[in-house]
Short mmCIF file of C-alpha atoms and ligand atoms in Angstrom, two decimals:
data_model
loop_
_atom_site.label_atom_id
_atom_site.label_comp_id
_atom_site.label_asym_id
_atom_site.label_seq_id
_atom_site.Cartn_x
_atom_site.Cartn_y
_atom_site.Cartn_z
CA MET A 25 -28.61 80.46 -24.02
CA THR A 26 -31.77 79.96 -25.85
CA ASP A 27 -35.16 79.26 -24.30
CA LYS A 28 -35.19 75.45 -23.38
CA TYR A 29 -38.60 75.17 -25.08
CA ASP A 30 -37.58 77.21 -28.10
CA LEU A 31 -38.18 74.51 -30.83
CA THR A 32 -40.36 74.84 -33.76
CA PHE A 33 -41.49 71.98 -35.81
CA PRO A 34 -43.99 71.62 -38.68
CA ALA A 35 -47.73 70.73 -37.14
CA ASP A 36 -47.45 67.30 -38.35
CA PHE A 37 -44.00 66.28 -36.91
CA ILE A 38 -44.22 63.39 -34.81
CA PHE A 39 -43.00 63.37 -31.20
CA GLY A 40 -42.71 59.90 -29.84
CA VAL A 41 -41.14 57.61 -27.23
CA ALA A 42 -39.47 54.20 -27.94
CA THR A 43 -38.80 50.90 -26.09
CA SER A 44 -38.28 47.09 -27.17
CA SER A 45 -39.82 44.01 -26.14
CA TYR A 46 -37.01 42.23 -24.14
CA GLN A 47 -36.04 45.28 -22.50
CA ILE A 48 -39.19 46.06 -20.75
CA GLU A 49 -41.70 43.10 -20.84
CA GLY A 50 -40.30 40.54 -18.39
CA ALA A 51 -42.90 37.54 -18.06
CA VAL A 52 -40.53 35.56 -19.92
CA ALA A 53 -42.28 32.22 -19.47
CA GLU A 54 -45.86 33.27 -19.65
CA ASP A 55 -48.56 32.74 -22.03
CA GLY A 56 -46.59 30.39 -24.13
CA ARG A 57 -43.50 32.56 -24.69
CA THR A 58 -40.56 30.51 -25.46
CA PRO A 59 -37.13 31.49 -24.62
CA SER A 60 -35.03 33.90 -27.04
CA HIS A 61 -31.24 33.84 -27.38
CA TRP A 62 -31.25 36.86 -25.35
CA ASP A 63 -32.63 34.50 -22.47
CA THR A 64 -29.91 32.15 -23.02
CA PHE A 65 -27.28 34.63 -23.14
CA SER A 66 -28.37 36.85 -20.10
CA HIS A 67 -28.57 33.53 -18.02
CA THR A 68 -24.92 32.63 -19.10
CA PRO A 69 -22.44 33.79 -16.52
CA GLY A 70 -20.20 36.64 -17.65
CA LYS A 71 -22.09 38.05 -20.53
CA VAL A 72 -24.32 40.55 -18.81
CA LEU A 73 -22.85 43.05 -16.15
CA GLY A 74 -23.99 41.85 -12.75
CA GLN A 75 -25.63 38.84 -14.21
CA GLU A 76 -28.78 40.60 -14.84
CA THR A 77 -31.46 39.33 -16.96
CA GLY A 78 -34.75 40.41 -18.68
CA ASP A 79 -36.88 37.87 -16.64
CA ILE A 80 -38.75 40.87 -14.76
CA ALA A 81 -37.44 43.91 -16.37
CA CYS A 82 -39.87 46.47 -16.17
CA ASP A 83 -42.78 43.91 -15.80
CA HIS A 84 -44.55 45.94 -18.54
CA TYR A 85 -46.36 42.71 -19.50
CA HIS A 86 -48.36 43.19 -16.61
CA ARG A 87 -48.16 46.89 -16.19
CA TYR A 88 -48.79 47.77 -19.61
CA ARG A 89 -51.95 49.76 -18.84
CA GLN A 90 -50.15 51.83 -16.44
CA ASP A 91 -47.35 52.48 -18.86
CA VAL A 92 -49.79 53.70 -21.46
CA ASP A 93 -51.20 55.86 -19.19
CA LEU A 94 -47.58 57.27 -18.67
CA ILE A 95 -47.20 57.61 -22.53
CA ALA A 96 -50.47 59.29 -22.95
CA ASP A 97 -49.65 61.60 -20.08
CA LEU A 98 -46.60 62.75 -21.87
CA GLY A 99 -48.64 63.91 -24.87
CA VAL A 100 -46.65 61.98 -27.37
CA SER A 101 -48.53 61.33 -30.68
CA SER A 102 -46.68 57.84 -31.47
CA TYR A 103 -45.33 55.01 -29.42
CA ARG A 104 -42.79 52.91 -31.02
CA PHE A 105 -42.34 49.30 -29.16
CA SER A 106 -41.14 45.90 -30.61
CA LEU A 107 -43.15 42.70 -31.14
CA ALA A 108 -41.64 39.66 -29.39
CA TRP A 109 -41.11 36.70 -31.87
CA PRO A 110 -41.06 34.02 -29.23
CA ARG A 111 -44.29 35.17 -27.97
CA ILE A 112 -46.12 35.04 -31.14
CA VAL A 113 -44.61 31.80 -32.93
CA THR A 114 -44.51 28.33 -31.43
CA GLU A 115 -41.38 26.17 -31.39
CA ASP A 116 -43.33 24.31 -34.41
CA ASN A 117 -43.81 27.54 -36.25
CA ARG A 118 -47.34 28.08 -35.55
CA LEU A 119 -49.30 31.06 -34.23
CA ASN A 120 -49.50 31.43 -30.39
CA THR A 121 -52.70 33.35 -29.93
CA ARG A 122 -51.96 34.22 -26.19
CA GLY A 123 -48.80 36.20 -27.47
CA ILE A 124 -50.95 37.88 -30.09
CA ASP A 125 -53.55 38.86 -27.50
CA PHE A 126 -51.16 40.63 -25.35
CA TYR A 127 -50.38 43.12 -28.19
CA HIS A 128 -54.01 43.18 -29.02
CA ARG A 129 -54.65 44.50 -25.29
CA LEU A 130 -51.60 46.91 -25.71
CA LEU A 131 -52.99 48.37 -28.89
CA ASP A 132 -56.53 48.68 -27.39
CA ALA A 133 -54.99 50.71 -24.47
CA LEU A 134 -52.95 52.78 -26.93
CA ALA A 135 -56.03 53.27 -28.94
CA GLU A 136 -58.10 54.49 -26.05
CA ARG A 137 -55.56 57.10 -25.40
CA ASN A 138 -55.10 58.22 -29.00
CA VAL A 139 -51.61 57.14 -29.16
CA THR A 140 -50.37 55.80 -32.64
CA PRO A 141 -48.50 52.61 -32.75
CA ALA A 142 -45.29 52.00 -34.63
CA ALA A 143 -44.16 48.66 -34.29
CA THR A 144 -40.73 47.13 -34.83
CA ILE A 145 -40.94 43.52 -35.91
CA TYR A 146 -37.48 42.20 -34.64
CA HIS A 147 -35.54 44.01 -31.79
CA TRP A 148 -32.94 41.22 -31.21
CA ASP A 149 -35.07 38.58 -29.23
CA LEU A 150 -34.59 35.61 -31.83
CA PRO A 151 -36.33 32.51 -30.64
CA GLN A 152 -33.77 30.11 -29.30
CA TRP A 153 -35.08 27.33 -31.32
CA LEU A 154 -33.97 29.29 -34.41
CA ALA A 155 -30.56 30.13 -32.53
CA ASP A 156 -30.12 26.44 -32.11
CA ARG A 157 -30.34 25.98 -35.97
CA GLY A 158 -27.52 28.73 -36.51
CA GLY A 159 -29.76 31.70 -36.00
CA TRP A 160 -29.19 34.64 -38.56
CA ALA A 161 -26.11 33.06 -39.97
CA ASN A 162 -28.46 30.42 -41.34
CA ARG A 163 -30.46 31.44 -44.40
CA ASP A 164 -33.27 29.35 -43.27
CA THR A 165 -34.09 32.01 -40.69
CA VAL A 166 -35.06 34.42 -43.42
CA ARG A 167 -38.04 32.22 -44.27
CA TYR A 168 -38.87 31.69 -40.74
CA PHE A 169 -38.90 35.61 -40.19
CA THR A 170 -41.12 36.17 -43.16
CA ASP A 171 -43.45 33.45 -41.72
CA TYR A 172 -43.52 35.35 -38.51
CA ALA A 173 -44.00 38.68 -40.37
CA GLN A 174 -46.98 37.32 -42.08
CA MET A 175 -48.64 36.29 -38.86
CA VAL A 176 -48.19 39.83 -37.40
CA PHE A 177 -49.28 41.30 -40.53
CA GLN A 178 -52.60 39.21 -40.31
CA ALA A 179 -53.07 39.96 -36.74
CA PHE A 180 -52.16 43.51 -36.83
CA GLY A 181 -51.90 44.90 -40.26
CA ASP A 182 -55.05 47.09 -40.17
CA ARG A 183 -54.15 48.35 -36.59
CA ILE A 184 -50.58 49.43 -36.95
CA PRO A 185 -49.97 52.01 -39.52
CA GLN A 186 -46.15 52.14 -39.27
CA TRP A 187 -43.84 49.19 -39.48
CA ILE A 188 -40.17 48.70 -38.73
CA THR A 189 -38.86 45.38 -40.14
CA HIS A 190 -35.55 45.37 -38.23
CA ASN A 191 -33.75 47.33 -35.42
CA GLU A 192 -30.32 47.98 -35.95
CA PRO A 193 -28.89 45.18 -38.45
CA TRP A 194 -25.32 46.28 -37.48
CA CYS A 195 -25.99 45.52 -33.74
CA ALA A 196 -27.92 42.11 -34.77
CA SER A 197 -25.11 41.07 -36.83
CA PHE A 198 -21.80 42.64 -36.17
CA LEU A 199 -22.01 43.27 -32.55
CA SER A 200 -23.73 39.79 -31.96
CA TYR A 201 -21.96 37.37 -34.16
CA GLY A 202 -18.71 39.05 -34.73
CA LEU A 203 -17.85 41.35 -31.57
CA GLY A 204 -19.73 38.94 -29.36
CA GLU A 205 -20.98 41.60 -26.93
CA HIS A 206 -24.70 40.77 -27.71
CA ALA A 207 -26.70 37.36 -27.98
CA PRO A 208 -25.40 34.72 -29.03
CA GLY A 209 -22.03 36.03 -28.14
CA HIS A 210 -20.03 34.53 -31.07
CA ARG A 211 -16.82 36.09 -32.45
CA ASP A 212 -16.97 34.84 -35.92
CA TRP A 213 -16.63 37.13 -38.81
CA ARG A 214 -17.82 34.87 -41.41
CA GLU A 215 -21.18 34.34 -39.17
CA ALA A 216 -21.33 37.87 -38.71
CA VAL A 217 -21.03 38.78 -42.39
CA LEU A 218 -23.74 35.95 -43.14
CA ALA A 219 -26.05 37.38 -40.57
CA SER A 220 -25.88 40.93 -41.80
CA HIS A 221 -26.88 39.63 -45.21
CA HIS A 222 -29.59 37.45 -44.07
CA ILE A 223 -31.09 40.30 -41.72
CA LEU A 224 -31.18 42.68 -44.81
CA LEU A 225 -32.57 40.07 -46.99
CA SER A 226 -35.37 39.24 -44.66
CA HIS A 227 -36.06 42.89 -44.48
CA GLY A 228 -36.47 43.02 -48.28
CA GLU A 229 -38.65 39.87 -48.30
CA THR A 230 -40.97 41.47 -45.48
CA VAL A 231 -41.37 44.60 -47.59
CA LYS A 232 -42.51 42.49 -50.45
CA LEU A 233 -44.68 40.67 -48.34
CA TYR A 234 -46.35 43.55 -46.78
CA ARG A 235 -47.06 44.89 -50.43
CA ALA A 236 -48.37 41.61 -51.63
CA MET A 237 -50.77 41.45 -48.70
CA GLY A 238 -52.18 44.78 -49.82
CA LEU A 239 -51.46 46.64 -46.75
CA LYS A 240 -51.67 50.26 -46.87
CA GLY A 241 -49.32 51.60 -44.12
CA GLN A 242 -45.78 52.44 -43.99
CA ILE A 243 -42.97 50.02 -43.74
CA GLY A 244 -39.18 50.83 -43.25
CA ILE A 245 -36.05 49.83 -41.50
CA THR A 246 -34.06 51.41 -38.64
CA LEU A 247 -30.30 51.65 -38.94
CA ASN A 248 -27.95 52.84 -36.11
CA LEU A 249 -25.81 55.15 -38.03
CA ASN A 250 -22.55 56.44 -36.66
CA VAL A 251 -20.45 59.21 -38.12
CA THR A 252 -16.82 58.66 -38.29
CA ASP A 253 -14.49 61.34 -38.31
CA PRO A 254 -10.62 61.24 -38.82
CA LYS A 255 -8.67 61.98 -35.91
CA THR A 256 -6.14 64.02 -38.05
CA ASP A 257 -6.12 65.12 -41.43
CA THR A 258 -3.65 62.64 -42.69
CA ASP A 259 -4.37 60.13 -45.56
CA ALA A 260 -4.02 57.15 -43.06
CA ASP A 261 -6.54 58.62 -40.48
CA ARG A 262 -8.99 59.65 -43.48
CA ALA A 263 -8.92 56.23 -44.88
CA ALA A 264 -9.53 54.59 -41.51
CA ALA A 265 -12.46 56.99 -40.90
CA ARG A 266 -13.67 55.84 -44.47
CA ARG A 267 -13.44 52.13 -43.44
CA GLY A 268 -15.14 52.74 -40.18
CA ASP A 269 -18.01 54.42 -42.02
CA GLY A 270 -18.01 51.45 -44.46
CA PHE A 271 -18.52 49.25 -41.68
CA SER A 272 -21.18 51.16 -39.62
CA ASN A 273 -23.06 52.80 -42.24
CA ARG A 274 -22.36 51.91 -45.86
CA TRP A 275 -22.52 48.05 -45.55
CA PHE A 276 -26.06 48.75 -44.72
CA LEU A 277 -27.12 51.87 -46.74
CA ASP A 278 -25.61 50.77 -50.05
CA PRO A 279 -27.48 47.56 -50.64
CA LEU A 280 -30.72 49.10 -49.37
CA PHE A 281 -30.55 52.26 -51.54
CA ARG A 282 -28.10 51.31 -54.17
CA GLY A 283 -28.51 47.48 -54.64
CA ALA A 284 -25.11 46.70 -53.99
CA TYR A 285 -22.46 46.26 -51.19
CA PRO A 286 -19.66 48.60 -51.20
CA GLU A 287 -16.44 47.13 -52.87
CA ASP A 288 -14.08 48.35 -50.45
CA MET A 289 -15.99 46.39 -47.67
CA LEU A 290 -16.17 43.29 -49.67
CA ASP A 291 -12.44 43.34 -49.91
CA ILE A 292 -12.26 43.94 -46.07
CA PHE A 293 -14.59 40.99 -45.55
CA ARG A 294 -13.40 38.47 -47.96
CA PRO A 295 -10.61 36.87 -46.16
CA TYR A 296 -13.16 36.04 -43.35
CA VAL A 297 -15.78 34.64 -45.77
CA GLN A 298 -13.60 32.95 -48.28
CA ASN A 299 -16.31 33.92 -50.95
CA PHE A 300 -19.59 35.69 -51.39
CA ARG A 301 -21.62 32.81 -52.79
CA PHE A 302 -24.28 33.04 -50.10
CA ILE A 303 -25.17 36.40 -51.90
CA ARG A 304 -27.31 34.65 -54.38
CA PRO A 305 -28.60 36.22 -57.57
CA GLY A 306 -31.64 38.38 -56.87
CA ASP A 307 -30.81 38.81 -53.30
CA LEU A 308 -29.76 42.80 -53.93
CA GLU A 309 -32.85 43.46 -55.68
CA THR A 310 -34.94 42.04 -53.04
CA ILE A 311 -32.82 43.93 -50.22
CA SER A 312 -33.39 47.17 -52.26
CA THR A 313 -37.21 46.75 -52.52
CA PRO A 314 -38.56 50.43 -52.25
CA MET A 315 -39.92 51.04 -48.79
CA ASN A 316 -41.74 54.18 -47.41
CA PHE A 317 -39.26 55.70 -44.71
CA LEU A 318 -35.85 55.28 -43.24
CA GLY A 319 -35.46 55.22 -39.45
CA VAL A 320 -32.39 56.33 -38.02
CA ASN A 321 -30.86 55.58 -34.43
CA TYR A 322 -28.48 58.24 -33.67
CA TYR A 323 -26.42 58.51 -30.24
CA THR A 324 -23.00 59.58 -31.03
CA ARG A 325 -20.11 59.90 -33.59
CA SER A 326 -16.73 58.32 -33.47
CA VAL A 327 -12.94 59.81 -33.96
CA VAL A 328 -11.01 57.18 -35.80
CA PHE A 329 -7.28 56.73 -36.41
CA ASP A 330 -5.26 54.30 -38.30
CA GLU A 331 -2.45 52.12 -36.66
CA PRO A 332 -1.75 49.44 -39.34
CA GLY A 333 -1.79 45.83 -38.14
CA THR A 334 -3.53 45.86 -34.88
CA SER A 335 -7.02 46.56 -35.22
CA LEU A 336 -10.02 44.24 -35.86
CA LEU A 337 -10.54 43.76 -39.37
CA GLN A 338 -7.82 46.79 -39.89
CA LEU A 339 -10.90 49.12 -39.45
CA GLY A 340 -9.08 51.73 -37.42
CA HIS A 341 -8.99 52.64 -33.92
CA VAL A 342 -11.76 54.74 -32.14
CA VAL A 343 -10.34 57.38 -29.97
CA PRO A 344 -12.19 57.24 -26.60
CA ALA A 345 -14.10 60.49 -26.05
CA LYS A 346 -13.41 62.38 -22.83
CA ASP A 347 -15.39 65.67 -22.78
CA ARG A 348 -19.04 65.81 -23.07
CA VAL A 349 -19.67 61.98 -22.63
CA THR A 350 -22.83 60.38 -21.27
CA GLU A 351 -22.51 57.52 -18.93
CA MET A 352 -21.79 55.29 -21.83
CA GLY A 353 -18.80 57.22 -22.58
CA TRP A 354 -20.28 58.30 -25.81
CA GLU A 355 -19.58 61.99 -27.11
CA VAL A 356 -22.21 64.31 -27.06
CA HIS A 357 -22.16 65.51 -30.55
CA PRO A 358 -25.44 67.01 -31.90
CA ASP A 359 -23.80 68.43 -34.82
CA SER A 360 -23.17 65.09 -36.31
CA LEU A 361 -26.86 64.24 -36.21
CA TYR A 362 -27.42 67.34 -38.58
CA ARG A 363 -24.47 66.11 -40.65
CA LEU A 364 -25.80 62.58 -40.83
CA LEU A 365 -29.34 63.51 -41.93
CA LYS A 366 -27.91 65.80 -44.52
CA ARG A 367 -25.72 63.08 -45.85
CA LEU A 368 -28.58 60.52 -46.04
CA ALA A 369 -30.76 63.10 -48.12
CA GLY A 370 -27.76 64.20 -50.25
CA GLU A 371 -26.40 60.74 -50.99
CA TYR A 372 -28.98 58.16 -50.28
CA THR A 373 -32.83 58.81 -50.34
CA ALA A 374 -35.41 61.41 -50.80
CA LEU A 375 -37.54 59.16 -48.53
CA PRO A 376 -39.16 60.37 -45.23
CA LEU A 377 -36.60 60.13 -42.42
CA TYR A 378 -37.49 59.38 -38.73
CA ILE A 379 -35.21 59.55 -35.78
CA THR A 380 -36.42 56.31 -34.39
CA GLU A 381 -34.21 56.56 -31.38
CA ASN A 382 -32.11 59.30 -29.50
CA GLY A 383 -31.37 59.80 -25.85
CA ALA A 384 -28.75 59.41 -23.46
CA ALA A 385 -27.74 57.51 -20.06
CA TYR A 386 -26.97 59.29 -16.93
CA PRO A 387 -26.47 58.12 -13.40
CA ASP A 388 -29.91 59.38 -12.22
CA ALA A 389 -31.05 58.85 -8.61
CA VAL A 390 -34.15 59.88 -6.83
CA ASP A 391 -33.63 63.11 -4.87
CA ALA A 392 -34.42 63.92 -1.30
CA ASP A 393 -37.59 65.74 -2.73
CA GLY A 394 -38.64 62.51 -4.32
CA GLN A 395 -37.82 63.80 -7.87
CA VAL A 396 -35.17 62.73 -10.20
CA HIS A 397 -33.11 65.84 -11.64
CA ASP A 398 -31.63 64.98 -14.90
CA PRO A 399 -30.90 68.25 -16.54
CA LEU A 400 -27.99 66.53 -18.70
CA ARG A 401 -30.53 64.39 -20.39
CA THR A 402 -32.66 67.43 -21.04
CA ALA A 403 -29.68 69.24 -22.47
CA TYR A 404 -29.04 66.30 -24.84
CA VAL A 405 -32.52 65.65 -26.07
CA GLN A 406 -32.73 69.50 -26.68
CA SER A 407 -29.59 69.69 -28.54
CA HIS A 408 -30.33 66.87 -30.69
CA LEU A 409 -33.83 68.28 -31.32
CA GLN A 410 -32.08 71.58 -32.44
CA ALA A 411 -30.07 69.69 -34.95
CA ALA A 412 -32.96 67.90 -36.45
CA GLN A 413 -34.77 71.37 -36.42
CA ARG A 414 -32.13 72.94 -38.66
CA PHE A 415 -32.36 69.93 -41.02
CA VAL A 416 -36.20 70.41 -41.34
CA GLU A 417 -35.79 74.19 -41.59
CA GLU A 418 -33.36 73.67 -44.60
CA GLY A 419 -36.29 71.45 -46.33
CA GLY A 420 -35.17 68.08 -44.93
CA ALA A 421 -37.81 65.37 -45.05
CA LEU A 422 -37.63 64.46 -41.35
CA LYS A 423 -40.91 63.31 -40.04
CA GLY A 424 -40.61 62.58 -36.46
CA TYR A 425 -38.51 62.03 -33.32
CA TYR A 426 -38.92 59.11 -30.85
CA LEU A 427 -36.97 59.66 -27.71
CA TRP A 428 -35.05 56.43 -26.32
CA SER A 429 -36.34 55.66 -23.85
CA LEU A 430 -39.79 55.89 -22.47
CA MET A 431 -38.28 54.36 -19.09
CA ASP A 432 -35.27 53.10 -17.68
CA ASN A 433 -35.05 49.32 -18.82
CA PHE A 434 -32.71 46.32 -19.28
CA GLU A 435 -29.82 47.86 -21.14
CA TRP A 436 -28.46 44.70 -22.80
CA ALA A 437 -25.06 43.70 -21.89
CA TYR A 438 -25.11 46.66 -19.23
CA GLY A 439 -28.17 45.18 -17.51
CA TYR A 440 -29.89 47.65 -15.29
CA SER A 441 -26.82 49.84 -14.53
CA LYS A 442 -27.66 52.29 -17.49
CA ARG A 443 -30.68 54.23 -17.45
CA PHE A 444 -31.94 55.80 -20.57
CA GLY A 445 -35.48 56.52 -19.39
CA ILE A 446 -37.22 59.74 -19.14
CA VAL A 447 -39.42 57.90 -16.74
CA TYR A 448 -37.31 56.34 -13.78
CA VAL A 449 -37.91 52.81 -12.66
CA ASP A 450 -37.33 51.54 -9.07
CA PHE A 451 -36.78 47.96 -10.11
CA ALA A 452 -37.26 46.77 -6.62
CA SER A 453 -40.76 48.36 -6.37
CA GLN A 454 -41.56 48.78 -10.04
CA GLU A 455 -42.43 52.47 -9.16
CA ARG A 456 -42.19 54.70 -12.14
CA ILE A 457 -41.26 58.43 -11.58
CA LEU A 458 -41.23 60.97 -14.28
CA LYS A 459 -37.72 62.45 -14.30
CA ASP A 460 -37.53 66.26 -14.99
CA SER A 461 -36.55 65.40 -18.67
CA ALA A 462 -39.95 63.78 -19.06
CA LYS A 463 -41.70 66.75 -17.62
CA TRP A 464 -39.59 69.22 -20.12
CA TYR A 465 -40.37 66.88 -23.11
CA LYS A 466 -44.21 66.87 -22.04
CA GLU A 467 -44.14 70.69 -21.77
CA LEU A 468 -42.28 71.14 -25.31
CA ILE A 469 -44.94 68.79 -27.05
CA ALA A 470 -47.73 70.70 -25.21
CA ARG A 471 -46.40 74.00 -26.63
CA HIS A 472 -45.96 72.70 -29.91
CA ARG A 473 -49.69 71.69 -30.12
CA LEU A 474 -50.58 75.05 -28.69
CA ARG A 475 -48.43 76.89 -31.33
CA HIS A 476 -50.17 75.00 -34.17
CA GLY A 477 -53.62 75.23 -32.71
CA GLN A 478 -54.19 71.77 -31.52
CA GLY A 479 -54.14 72.43 -27.93
C1 GBH B 15 -29.75 51.12 -29.21
O1 GBH B 15 -28.41 50.60 -29.73
C2 GBH B 15 -30.74 50.09 -29.13
O2 GBH B 15 -31.73 50.00 -30.13
C3 GBH B 15 -31.51 50.12 -27.79
O3 GBH B 15 -32.22 48.83 -27.77
C4 GBH B 15 -30.59 50.26 -26.73
O4 GBH B 15 -31.05 50.15 -25.54
C5 GBH B 15 -30.20 51.59 -27.12
O5 GBH B 15 -29.60 51.94 -28.32
C6 GBH B 15 -28.94 52.38 -26.03
O6 GBH B 15 -27.85 51.64 -25.96
O7 GBH B 15 -19.72 51.79 -29.14
O8 GBH B 15 -18.62 53.79 -28.36
O9 GBH B 15 -18.29 52.99 -30.63
C7 GBH B 15 -27.53 51.44 -29.71
C8 GBH B 15 -26.12 50.77 -30.17
C9 GBH B 15 -24.71 52.72 -29.94
C10 GBH B 15 -24.14 50.71 -31.15
C11 GBH B 15 -23.57 53.53 -30.54
C12 GBH B 15 -22.87 51.70 -31.60
C13 GBH B 15 -21.36 53.51 -31.23
C14 GBH B 15 -20.64 54.03 -30.24
N1 GBH B 15 -24.96 51.64 -30.61
N2 GBH B 15 -22.50 52.70 -30.74
S1 GBH B 15 -19.36 53.15 -29.53
#
């Protein structure tokens, strides 16, 4: 066993924590915020476990000062959060200054504590008035998105040095419009494929806009990337793993970095979409507009096998992991993070990479001593940081690591039943308690600073 603090990163390596607006803010009807499709979805019976909603969540909208104190106390140098589109834009597509003001207050609090903000423009809270017009399946949403992006660049362009256009287009399209597990809960693969294209297009348009506005920070996108391994070495299982890779990874990476959708996936989607006329001339040039970094959200890998004729889109089946799983049922497989980073650098891009999310859910509880002991989460994060370190030591361009999440929050379709935080939240009292993993992370960052003479 290595010392649990035995991790070495370059002096300028960024340690951070991450959250998103709908998962923490609450205050869903305050200061002019309009409903998002997640409000609608969570208030529809049967969609979210235990009928839970983000109505109050961590009440961060009112407690952001205290939360920024926690962030600063951890010693992280950066905080990744998301801006809520329904707070910032009115139903007639104008700026809501009261929504803007909240994020100015948050940015002030971060600046006072020397924490650098990294903002995600879209982490899934689409305004309901746009969902009513077809949401991401409607190409008009691309233009509304760039209107919104322009408003946030005007307001915060000089205050936020790092921008993430989208969080996890795979979730925002396939999981939401195809698999129906996230808002809007549709099961229509035509809509899902259109949504993926429009989300990517809105990303590219937003990068172009950022440049056109002369802003000098960094802009990129965050993908949830999965590693798919074949269950056996047969050709059939290997082909199934390859299709799974196309579905999770290549459908997004190829247009961003190669300016083309992968042919094998076009063949898989063709029967569902009839034709690809919604991909218009120039779209792929826009999508592949050069950006400054790639954000990677990594949680697990999947092991895939082939069983002809039975699976969704004929993609193959995922073997449910049994050993070393988190409470989500996701296999703990840090080596796949290393393999993923190597592959991105080898096959796709020389751009700086950031791990914009990594973390784990475990069934935490407050112990008799008033503390929350979560050794499994510490082990999870430590092992993934070791994998990241190996990549960096071999010359890999990984610039930072954001732990998901700062605190327990609304875990989408799972409501409050899954706790990803390094800070425990008692949702009845809104009390926050640093878990053992938070204390470990804090100590790790402090040692990193000392080692580099920044302590
Ligand atoms: C992220 O989504 C989100 O950005 C964040 O808001 C969320 O709270 C966090 O992760 C934790 O869930 O389903 O067994 O095939 C991650 C979503 C996780 C979806 C891994 C794909 C593949 C494993 N992804 N999942 S499995």
